[in-house]
CSV table of C-alpha atoms in Angstrom, one decimal:
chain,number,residue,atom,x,y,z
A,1,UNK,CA,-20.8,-13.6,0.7
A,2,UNK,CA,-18.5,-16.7,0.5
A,3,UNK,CA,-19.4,-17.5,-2.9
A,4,UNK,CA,-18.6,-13.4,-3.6
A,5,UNK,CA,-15.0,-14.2,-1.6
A,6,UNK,CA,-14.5,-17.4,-3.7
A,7,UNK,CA,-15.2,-15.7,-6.8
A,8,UNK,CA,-13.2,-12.5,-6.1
A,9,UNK,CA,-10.0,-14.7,-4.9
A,10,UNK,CA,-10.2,-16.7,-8.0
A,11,UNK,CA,-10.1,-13.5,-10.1
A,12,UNK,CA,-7.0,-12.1,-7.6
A,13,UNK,CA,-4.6,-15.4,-8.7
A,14,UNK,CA,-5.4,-15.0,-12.2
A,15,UNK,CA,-3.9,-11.6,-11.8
A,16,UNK,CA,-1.2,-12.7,-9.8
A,17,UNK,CA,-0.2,-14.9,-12.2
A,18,UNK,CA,-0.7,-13.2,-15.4
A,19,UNK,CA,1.9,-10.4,-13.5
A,20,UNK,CA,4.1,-12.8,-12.5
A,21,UNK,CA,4.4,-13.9,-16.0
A,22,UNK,CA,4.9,-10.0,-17.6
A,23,UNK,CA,7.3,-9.5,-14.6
A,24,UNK,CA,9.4,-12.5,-15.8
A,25,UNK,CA,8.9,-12.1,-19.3
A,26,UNK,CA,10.6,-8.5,-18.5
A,27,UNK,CA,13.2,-10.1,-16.4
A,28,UNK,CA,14.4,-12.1,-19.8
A,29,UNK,CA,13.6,-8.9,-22.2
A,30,UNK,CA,16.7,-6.8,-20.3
A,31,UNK,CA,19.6,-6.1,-23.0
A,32,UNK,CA,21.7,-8.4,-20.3
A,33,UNK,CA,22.6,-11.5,-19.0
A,34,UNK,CA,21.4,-12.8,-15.6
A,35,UNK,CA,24.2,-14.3,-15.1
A,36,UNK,CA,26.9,-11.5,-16.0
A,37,UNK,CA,25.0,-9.2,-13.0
A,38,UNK,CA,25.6,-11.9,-10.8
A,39,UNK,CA,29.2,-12.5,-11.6
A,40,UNK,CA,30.2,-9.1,-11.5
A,41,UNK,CA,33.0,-7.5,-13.4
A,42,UNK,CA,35.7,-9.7,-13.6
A,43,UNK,CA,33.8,-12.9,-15.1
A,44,UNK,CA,35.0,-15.5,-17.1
A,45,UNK,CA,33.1,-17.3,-19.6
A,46,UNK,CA,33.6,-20.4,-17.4
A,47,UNK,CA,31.7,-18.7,-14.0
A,48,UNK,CA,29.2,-17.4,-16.2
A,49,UNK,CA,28.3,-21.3,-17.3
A,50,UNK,CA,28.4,-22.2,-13.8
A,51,UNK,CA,26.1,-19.6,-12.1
A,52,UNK,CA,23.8,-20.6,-15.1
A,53,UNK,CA,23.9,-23.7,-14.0
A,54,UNK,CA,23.7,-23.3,-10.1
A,55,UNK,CA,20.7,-20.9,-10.9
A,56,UNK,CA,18.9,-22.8,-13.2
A,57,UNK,CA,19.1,-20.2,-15.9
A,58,UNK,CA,20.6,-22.9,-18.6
A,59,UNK,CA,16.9,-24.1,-18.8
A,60,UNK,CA,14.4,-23.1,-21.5
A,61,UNK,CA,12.4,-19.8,-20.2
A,62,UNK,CA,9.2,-21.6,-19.8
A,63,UNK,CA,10.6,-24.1,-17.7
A,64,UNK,CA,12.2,-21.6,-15.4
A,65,UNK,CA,9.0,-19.8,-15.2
A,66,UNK,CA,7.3,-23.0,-13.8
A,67,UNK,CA,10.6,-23.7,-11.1
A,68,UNK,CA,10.1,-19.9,-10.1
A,69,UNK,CA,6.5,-20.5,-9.0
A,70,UNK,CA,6.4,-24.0,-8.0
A,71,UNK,CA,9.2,-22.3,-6.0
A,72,UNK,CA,7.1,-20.2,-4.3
A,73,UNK,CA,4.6,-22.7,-2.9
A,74,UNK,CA,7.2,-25.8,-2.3
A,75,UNK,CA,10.6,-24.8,-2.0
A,76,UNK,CA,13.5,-25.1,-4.6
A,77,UNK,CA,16.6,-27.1,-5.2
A,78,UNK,CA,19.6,-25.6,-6.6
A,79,UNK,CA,23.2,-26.3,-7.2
A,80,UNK,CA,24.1,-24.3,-4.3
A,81,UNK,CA,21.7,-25.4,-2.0
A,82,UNK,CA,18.1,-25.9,-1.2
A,83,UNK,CA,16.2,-22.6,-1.0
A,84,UNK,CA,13.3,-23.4,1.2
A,85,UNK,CA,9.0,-22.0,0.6
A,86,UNK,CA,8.9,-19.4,-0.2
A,87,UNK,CA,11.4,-19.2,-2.5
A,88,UNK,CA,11.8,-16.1,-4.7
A,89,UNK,CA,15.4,-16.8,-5.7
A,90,UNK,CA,18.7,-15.5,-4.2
A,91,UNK,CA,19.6,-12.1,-4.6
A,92,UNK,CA,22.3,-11.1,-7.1
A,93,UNK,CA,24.0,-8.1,-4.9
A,94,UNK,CA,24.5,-10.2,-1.2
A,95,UNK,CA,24.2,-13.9,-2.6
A,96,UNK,CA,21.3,-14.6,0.1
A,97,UNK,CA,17.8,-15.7,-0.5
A,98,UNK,CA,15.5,-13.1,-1.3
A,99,UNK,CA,12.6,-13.7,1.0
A,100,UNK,CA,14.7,-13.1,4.1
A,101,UNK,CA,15.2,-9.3,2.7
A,102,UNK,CA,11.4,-8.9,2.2
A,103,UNK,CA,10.7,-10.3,5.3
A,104,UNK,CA,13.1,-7.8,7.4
A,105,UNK,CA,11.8,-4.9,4.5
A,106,UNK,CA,7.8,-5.7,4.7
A,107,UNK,CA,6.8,-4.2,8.1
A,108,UNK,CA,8.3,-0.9,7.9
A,109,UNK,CA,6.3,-0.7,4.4
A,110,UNK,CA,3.5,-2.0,6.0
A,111,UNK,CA,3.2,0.2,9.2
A,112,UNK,CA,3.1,3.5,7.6
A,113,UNK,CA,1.1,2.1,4.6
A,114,UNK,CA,-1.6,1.1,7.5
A,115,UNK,CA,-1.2,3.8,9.6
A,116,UNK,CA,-1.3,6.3,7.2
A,117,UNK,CA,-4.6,5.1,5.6
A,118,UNK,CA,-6.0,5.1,9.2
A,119,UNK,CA,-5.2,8.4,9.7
A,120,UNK,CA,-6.5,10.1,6.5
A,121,UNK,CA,-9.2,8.2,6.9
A,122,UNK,CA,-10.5,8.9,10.3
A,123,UNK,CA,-9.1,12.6,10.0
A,124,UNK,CA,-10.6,13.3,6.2
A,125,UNK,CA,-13.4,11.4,6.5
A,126,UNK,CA,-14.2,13.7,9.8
A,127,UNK,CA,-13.5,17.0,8.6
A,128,UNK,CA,-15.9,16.6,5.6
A,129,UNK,CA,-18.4,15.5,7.8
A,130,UNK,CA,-17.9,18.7,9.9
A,131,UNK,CA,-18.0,20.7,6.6
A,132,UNK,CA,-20.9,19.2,5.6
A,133,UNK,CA,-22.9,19.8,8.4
A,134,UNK,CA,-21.8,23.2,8.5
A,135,UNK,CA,-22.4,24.2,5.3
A,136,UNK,CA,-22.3,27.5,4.2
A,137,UNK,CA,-20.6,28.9,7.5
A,138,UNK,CA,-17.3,29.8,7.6
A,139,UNK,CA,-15.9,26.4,9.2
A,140,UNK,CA,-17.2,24.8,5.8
A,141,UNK,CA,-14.9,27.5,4.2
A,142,UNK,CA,-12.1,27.4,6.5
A,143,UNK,CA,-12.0,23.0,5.7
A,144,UNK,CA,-12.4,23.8,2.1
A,145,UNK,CA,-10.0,25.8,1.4
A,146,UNK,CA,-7.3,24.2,4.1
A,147,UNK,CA,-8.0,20.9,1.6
A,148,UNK,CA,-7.0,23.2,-1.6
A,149,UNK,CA,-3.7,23.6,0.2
A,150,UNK,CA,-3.2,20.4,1.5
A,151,UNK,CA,-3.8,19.2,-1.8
A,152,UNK,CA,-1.0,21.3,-3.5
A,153,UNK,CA,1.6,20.2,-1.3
A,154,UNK,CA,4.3,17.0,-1.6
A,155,UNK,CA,5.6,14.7,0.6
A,156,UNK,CA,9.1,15.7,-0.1
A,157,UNK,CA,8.6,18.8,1.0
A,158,UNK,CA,6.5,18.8,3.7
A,159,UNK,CA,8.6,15.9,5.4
A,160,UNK,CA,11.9,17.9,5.1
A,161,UNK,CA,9.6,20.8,6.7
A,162,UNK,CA,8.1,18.9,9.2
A,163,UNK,CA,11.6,17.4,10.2
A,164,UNK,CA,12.6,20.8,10.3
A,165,UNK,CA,9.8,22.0,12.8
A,166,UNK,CA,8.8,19.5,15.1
A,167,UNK,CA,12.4,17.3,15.2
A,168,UNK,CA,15.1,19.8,14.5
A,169,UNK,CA,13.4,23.4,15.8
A,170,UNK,CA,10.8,22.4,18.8
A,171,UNK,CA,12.0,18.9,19.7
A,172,UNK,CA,8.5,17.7,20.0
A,173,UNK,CA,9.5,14.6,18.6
A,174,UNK,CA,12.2,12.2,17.7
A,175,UNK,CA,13.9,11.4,14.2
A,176,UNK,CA,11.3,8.5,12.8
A,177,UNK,CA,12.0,5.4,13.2
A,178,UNK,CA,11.0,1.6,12.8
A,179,UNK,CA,10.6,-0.1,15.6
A,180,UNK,CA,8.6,-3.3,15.6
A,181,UNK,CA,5.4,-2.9,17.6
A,182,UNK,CA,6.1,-6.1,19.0
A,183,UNK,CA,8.9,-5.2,21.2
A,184,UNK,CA,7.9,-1.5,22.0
A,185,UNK,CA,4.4,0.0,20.9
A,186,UNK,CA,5.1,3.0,21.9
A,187,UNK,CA,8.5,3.8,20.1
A,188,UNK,CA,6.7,2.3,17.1
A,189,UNK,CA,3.9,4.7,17.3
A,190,UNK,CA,6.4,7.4,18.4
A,191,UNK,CA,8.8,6.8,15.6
A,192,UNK,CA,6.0,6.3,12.9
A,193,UNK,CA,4.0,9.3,13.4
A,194,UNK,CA,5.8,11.9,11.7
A,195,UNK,CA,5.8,9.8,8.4
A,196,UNK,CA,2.0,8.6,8.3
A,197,UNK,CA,0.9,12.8,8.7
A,198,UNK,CA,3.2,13.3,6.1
A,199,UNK,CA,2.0,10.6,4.0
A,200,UNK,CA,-1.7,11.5,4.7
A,201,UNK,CA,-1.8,15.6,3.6
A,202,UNK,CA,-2.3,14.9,0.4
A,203,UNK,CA,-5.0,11.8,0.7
A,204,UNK,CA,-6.8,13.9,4.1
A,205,UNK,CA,-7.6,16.7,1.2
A,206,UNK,CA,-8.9,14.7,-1.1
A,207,UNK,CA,-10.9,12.5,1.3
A,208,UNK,CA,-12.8,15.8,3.1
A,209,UNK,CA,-14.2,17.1,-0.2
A,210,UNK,CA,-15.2,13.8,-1.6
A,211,UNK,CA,-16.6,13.0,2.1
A,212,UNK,CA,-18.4,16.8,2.3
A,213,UNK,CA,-19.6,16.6,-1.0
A,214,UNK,CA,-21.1,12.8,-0.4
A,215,UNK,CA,-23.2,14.0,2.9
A,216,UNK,CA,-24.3,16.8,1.1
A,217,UNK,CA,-26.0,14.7,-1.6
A,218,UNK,CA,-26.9,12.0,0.8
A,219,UNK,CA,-28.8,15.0,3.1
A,220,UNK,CA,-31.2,15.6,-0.3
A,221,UNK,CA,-32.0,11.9,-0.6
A,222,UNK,CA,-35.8,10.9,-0.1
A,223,UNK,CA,-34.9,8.4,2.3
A,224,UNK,CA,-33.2,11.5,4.6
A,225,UNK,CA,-36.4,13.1,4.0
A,226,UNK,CA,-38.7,10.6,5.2
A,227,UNK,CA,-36.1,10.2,7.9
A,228,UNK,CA,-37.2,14.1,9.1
A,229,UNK,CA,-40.9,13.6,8.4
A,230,UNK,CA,-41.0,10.9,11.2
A,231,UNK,CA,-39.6,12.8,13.1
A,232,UNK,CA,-35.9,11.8,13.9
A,233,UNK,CA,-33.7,14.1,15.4
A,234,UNK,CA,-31.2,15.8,13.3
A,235,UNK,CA,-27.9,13.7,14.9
A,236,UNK,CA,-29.8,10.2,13.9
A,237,UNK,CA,-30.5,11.3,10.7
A,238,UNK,CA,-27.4,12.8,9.9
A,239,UNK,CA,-25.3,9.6,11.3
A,240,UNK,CA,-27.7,7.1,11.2
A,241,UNK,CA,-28.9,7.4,7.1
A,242,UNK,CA,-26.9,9.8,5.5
A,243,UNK,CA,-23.3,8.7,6.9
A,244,UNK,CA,-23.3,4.9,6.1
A,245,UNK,CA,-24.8,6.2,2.1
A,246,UNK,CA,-21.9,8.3,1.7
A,247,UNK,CA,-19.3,5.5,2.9
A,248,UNK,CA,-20.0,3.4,0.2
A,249,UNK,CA,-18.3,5.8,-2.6
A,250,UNK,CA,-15.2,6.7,-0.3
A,251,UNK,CA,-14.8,3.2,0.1
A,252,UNK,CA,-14.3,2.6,-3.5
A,253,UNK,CA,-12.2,5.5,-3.8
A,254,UNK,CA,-10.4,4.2,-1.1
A,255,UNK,CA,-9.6,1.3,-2.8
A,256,UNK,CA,-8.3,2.6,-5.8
A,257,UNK,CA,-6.1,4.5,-3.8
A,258,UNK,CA,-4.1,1.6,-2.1
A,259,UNK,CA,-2.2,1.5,-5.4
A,260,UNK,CA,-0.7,5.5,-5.0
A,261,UNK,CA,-0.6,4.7,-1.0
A,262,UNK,CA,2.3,2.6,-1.8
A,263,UNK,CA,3.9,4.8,-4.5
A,264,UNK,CA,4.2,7.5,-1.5
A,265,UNK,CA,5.8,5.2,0.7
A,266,UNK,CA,8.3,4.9,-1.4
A,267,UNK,CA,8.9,8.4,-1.6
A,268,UNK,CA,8.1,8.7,2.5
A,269,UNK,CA,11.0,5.9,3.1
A,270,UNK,CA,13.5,8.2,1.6
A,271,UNK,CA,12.3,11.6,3.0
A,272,UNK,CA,12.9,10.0,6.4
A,273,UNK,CA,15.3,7.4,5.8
A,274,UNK,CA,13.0,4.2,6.4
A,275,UNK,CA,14.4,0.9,4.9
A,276,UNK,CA,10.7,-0.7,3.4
A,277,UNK,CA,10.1,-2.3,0.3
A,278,UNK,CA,10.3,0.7,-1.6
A,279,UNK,CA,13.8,1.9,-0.9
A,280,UNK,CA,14.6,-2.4,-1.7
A,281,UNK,CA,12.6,-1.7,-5.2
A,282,UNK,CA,14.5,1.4,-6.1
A,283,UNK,CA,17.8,-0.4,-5.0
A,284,UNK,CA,17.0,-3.5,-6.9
A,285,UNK,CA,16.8,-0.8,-10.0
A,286,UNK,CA,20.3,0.4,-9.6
A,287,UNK,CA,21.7,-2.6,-8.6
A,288,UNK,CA,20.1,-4.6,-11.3
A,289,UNK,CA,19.1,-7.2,-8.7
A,290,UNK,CA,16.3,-8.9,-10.9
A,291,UNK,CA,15.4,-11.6,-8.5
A,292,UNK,CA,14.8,-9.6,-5.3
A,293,UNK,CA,12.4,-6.4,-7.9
A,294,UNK,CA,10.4,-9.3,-8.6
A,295,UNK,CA,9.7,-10.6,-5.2
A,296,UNK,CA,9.0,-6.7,-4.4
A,297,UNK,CA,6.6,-6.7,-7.4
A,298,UNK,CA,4.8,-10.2,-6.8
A,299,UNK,CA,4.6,-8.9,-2.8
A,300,UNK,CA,3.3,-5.5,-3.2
A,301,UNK,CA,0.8,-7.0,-6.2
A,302,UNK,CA,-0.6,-10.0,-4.0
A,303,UNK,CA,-0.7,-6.7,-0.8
A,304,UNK,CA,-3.1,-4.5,-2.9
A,305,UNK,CA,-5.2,-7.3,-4.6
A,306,UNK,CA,-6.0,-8.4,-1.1
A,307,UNK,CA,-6.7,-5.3,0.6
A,308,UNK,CA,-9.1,-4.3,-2.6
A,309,UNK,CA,-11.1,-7.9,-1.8
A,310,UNK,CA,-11.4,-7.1,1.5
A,311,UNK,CA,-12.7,-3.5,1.0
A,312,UNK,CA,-15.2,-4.2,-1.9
A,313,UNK,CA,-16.4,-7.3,1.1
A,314,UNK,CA,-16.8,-4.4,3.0
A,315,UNK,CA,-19.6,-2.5,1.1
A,316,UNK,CA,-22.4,-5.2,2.1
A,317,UNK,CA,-21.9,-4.4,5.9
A,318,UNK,CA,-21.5,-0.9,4.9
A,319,UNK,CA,-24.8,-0.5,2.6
A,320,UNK,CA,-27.4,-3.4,3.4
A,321,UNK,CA,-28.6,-2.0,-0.3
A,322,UNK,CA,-25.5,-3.9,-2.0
A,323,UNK,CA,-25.8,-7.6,-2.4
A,324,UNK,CA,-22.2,-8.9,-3.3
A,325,UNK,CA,-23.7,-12.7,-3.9
């Protein structure tokens, strides 16, 4: 296992790295200057050379490249001041240093990408189950075709509906909210829970037909079988052996999908007005704010390759069959 982690984590900075290079390869490919977006409209020539200067962007691009990183790990002197680990740069719109903003930005992002993986995990991962071991009866139908729905719908639209509905019309809950769970658990749970069953329609449909069709293949396996022949009672054998086989598959799944769980955050942060990193991504965009997009990238990048090491560590306790090492 930790020569599986050691290899894995090796693999994860090389891809780090080779996207922080295409990030701020991209960053120098723009049809602008740097600079002029800092300055803003009314630039002279003169503050253009000096914010070069105080920026470090009067160095060859190679050299700037290795500041930015070495940046991120010790610190970083500029003309303006000392811009202390980790330093992603200071931010072309409000003149402050960018990893303040991603620090105030990354929890929101983080509590309904968590808690709305949790929920269509526990809740999709359940109904298949109960579809599988009803097949054939008309709860297995009733799941099934709830999924094909749930699988046509958008966030956009179902969060302005369920705004609608349980906020505006039957005042069952609140507007949501961010409150950080260390001050008040229950407004953050309260004020996130609208946005993660938003977030999880789409991702609870998909989930219940991979997880009913897994249990139904696992139930033919000979190992199931055997399981019956000696006797084991049908809750064992359906828990016991053919539950932790079909895990394996939606774990994978699962992480391949951590990628398009943060794409609909982005979209869930402006359906109910949460300030994450993706409302900071989408504003770097418009604002042309280079520096704080590719702290937003390099986060969200070093977030998914981390959570994909930790599920594919996961398939060893999972299925005793997989040897990572």
């Amino acid at each position: 296992m930790l020569r599986f982690l050691a290899r894995r984590s090796l693999g994860a900075l090389v891809i780090i790295v080779l996207i922080s290079a295409i990030t701020f390869a991209l960053f120098f490919a723009l049809p602008s200057q740097p600079a002029l977006m800092s300055c803003g409209k009314n630039c002279t020539p003169d503050a253009i050379a000096l914010i070069n200067k105080n920026l470090g962007l009067d160095e060859p691009v190679p050299v700037q490249y290795w500041h930015y990183m070495t940046g991120i790990f010790t610190g970083r002197d500029f003309t303006v001041g000392h811009c202390p680990a980790p330093c992603f740069g200071y931010s072309f719109s409000n003149q402050q240093p960018v990893w303040g903003t991603i620090v105030d930005r990354f929890p929101t992002t983080l509590s309904i990408t968590l808690g709305g993986a949790a929920v269509f995990l526990v809740v999709g991962v359940g109904i298949g189950m109960i579809a599988a071991a009803f097949r054939g009866t008309w709860i297995d139908k009733f799941f099934s075709s709830l999924s094909l729905v749930g699988n046509a719908l958008q966030i956009y639209f179902v969060g302005v509906i369920a705004l609608a509905v349980l906020v505006s019309g039957l005042h069952w809950m609140d507007n949501p909210a961010y409150h950080p769970i260390t001050e008040d658990p229950v407004k953050w749970f309260t004020g996130m829970l609208i946005p993660w069953l938003v977030l999880s329609i789409i991702f609870i449909a998909n989930y219940s037909r991979m997880t009913r069709s897994q249990m139904i293949e696992q139930l033919g396996e000979d190992h199931v079988r055997a399981a019956r022949a000696k006797g084991l009672g049908r809750r064992a054998v359906f828990f016991r052996y053919a539950w932790r086989g079909a895990l394996a598959p939606i774990v994978t799944i699962f992480g391949i999908d951590l990628g398009s769980l943060f794409g609909g955050a982005i979209i869930t942060e402006f359906t109910f007005s949460l300030h994450g990193l993706g409302r900071l991504a989408v504003s770097s965009v418009s604002e042309t704010d280079l520096p704080t997009l590719m702290a937003v990238m390099l986060v969200g990048c070093t977030a998914i390759v981390v959570a994909n090491i930790v599920v594919d560590a996961a398939y060893a306790v999972i299925d005793p069959r997989v040897r990572l090492a």
